[in-house]
Amino acid sequence: MDNIGINYEKINFVKAVIHNIIKRTFQENLNKETFLIKYNQYVNWIIKGVD
């Protein structure tokens, strides 16, 4: 897979993760504070990896 293909896969992965947290926000009726906590947690997992 070339660099363009790899970057495309990375973008799709990040989009899926962010889409999931937004979807859960509505399904679970999360407030802004809870959303931001979960969002920041997801972003940290993307950047630093999941322990």
PDB file of C-alpha atoms in Angstrom:
ATOM      1  CA  MET A   1       0.000   0.000   0.000  1.00  0.00           C
ATOM      2  CA  ASP A   2       1.401   3.415  -0.910  1.00  0.00           C
ATOM      3  CA  ASN A   3       1.540   6.459   1.376  1.00  0.00           C
ATOM      4  CA  ILE A   4      -1.714   7.842  -0.027  1.00  0.00           C
ATOM      5  CA  GLY A   5      -3.505   4.593   0.759  1.00  0.00           C
ATOM      6  CA  ILE A   6      -2.056   4.433   4.261  1.00  0.00           C
ATOM      7  CA  ASN A   7      -3.001   8.053   4.986  1.00  0.00           C
ATOM      8  CA  TYR A   8      -6.520   7.379   3.693  1.00  0.00           C
ATOM      9  CA  GLU A   9      -6.847   4.440   6.098  1.00  0.00           C
ATOM     10  CA  LYS A  10      -5.598   6.554   9.011  1.00  0.00           C
ATOM     11  CA  ILE A  11      -8.108   9.288   8.199  1.00  0.00           C
ATOM     12  CA  ASN A  12     -10.946   6.745   8.002  1.00  0.00           C
ATOM     13  CA  PHE A  13      -9.906   5.278  11.344  1.00  0.00           C
ATOM     14  CA  VAL A  14      -9.886   8.667  13.097  1.00  0.00           C
ATOM     15  CA  LYS A  15     -13.203   9.606  11.470  1.00  0.00           C
ATOM     16  CA  ALA A  16     -14.777   6.376  12.721  1.00  0.00           C
ATOM     17  CA  VAL A  17     -13.568   6.953  16.277  1.00  0.00           C
ATOM     18  CA  ILE A  18     -14.798  10.557  16.362  1.00  0.00           C
ATOM     19  CA  HIS A  19     -18.088   9.610  14.697  1.00  0.00           C
ATOM     20  CA  ASN A  20     -18.628   6.965  17.364  1.00  0.00           C
ATOM     21  CA  ILE A  21     -18.237   9.389  20.262  1.00  0.00           C
ATOM     22  CA  ILE A  22     -20.566  11.901  18.581  1.00  0.00           C
ATOM     23  CA  LYS A  23     -23.137   9.149  17.969  1.00  0.00           C
ATOM     24  CA  ARG A  24     -22.905   7.999  21.596  1.00  0.00           C
ATOM     25  CA  THR A  25     -23.368  11.595  22.748  1.00  0.00           C
ATOM     26  CA  PHE A  26     -26.841  11.609  21.228  1.00  0.00           C
ATOM     27  CA  GLN A  27     -27.737   8.021  22.087  1.00  0.00           C
ATOM     28  CA  GLU A  28     -26.732   8.388  25.724  1.00  0.00           C
ATOM     29  CA  ASN A  29     -27.769  12.049  26.002  1.00  0.00           C
ATOM     30  CA  LEU A  30     -24.331  13.046  27.288  1.00  0.00           C
ATOM     31  CA  ASN A  31     -23.819  16.576  28.519  1.00  0.00           C
ATOM     32  CA  LYS A  32     -21.043  18.819  27.200  1.00  0.00           C
ATOM     33  CA  GLU A  33     -18.699  18.084  30.106  1.00  0.00           C
ATOM     34  CA  THR A  34     -19.012  14.298  29.748  1.00  0.00           C
ATOM     35  CA  PHE A  35     -18.620  14.534  25.974  1.00  0.00           C
ATOM     36  CA  LEU A  36     -15.404  16.535  26.334  1.00  0.00           C
ATOM     37  CA  ILE A  37     -13.993  14.073  28.870  1.00  0.00           C
ATOM     38  CA  LYS A  38     -14.694  11.134  26.563  1.00  0.00           C
ATOM     39  CA  TYR A  39     -13.541  13.043  23.474  1.00  0.00           C
ATOM     40  CA  ASN A  40     -10.215  13.948  25.087  1.00  0.00           C
ATOM     41  CA  GLN A  41      -9.797  10.355  26.250  1.00  0.00           C
ATOM     42  CA  TYR A  42     -10.379   9.061  22.713  1.00  0.00           C
ATOM     43  CA  VAL A  43      -7.959  11.614  21.240  1.00  0.00           C
ATOM     44  CA  ASN A  44      -5.302  10.651  23.788  1.00  0.00           C
ATOM     45  CA  TRP A  45      -5.771   6.989  22.863  1.00  0.00           C
ATOM     46  CA  ILE A  46      -5.351   7.850  19.181  1.00  0.00           C
ATOM     47  CA  ILE A  47      -2.197   9.876  19.840  1.00  0.00           C
ATOM     48  CA  LYS A  48      -0.578   7.828  22.627  1.00  0.00           C
ATOM     49  CA  GLY A  49      -2.136   4.407  22.123  1.00  0.00           C
ATOM     50  CA  VAL A  50      -4.511   2.386  24.244  1.00  0.00           C
ATOM     51  CA  ASP A  51      -2.979   0.895  27.390  1.00  0.00           C
TER      52      ASP A  51
END
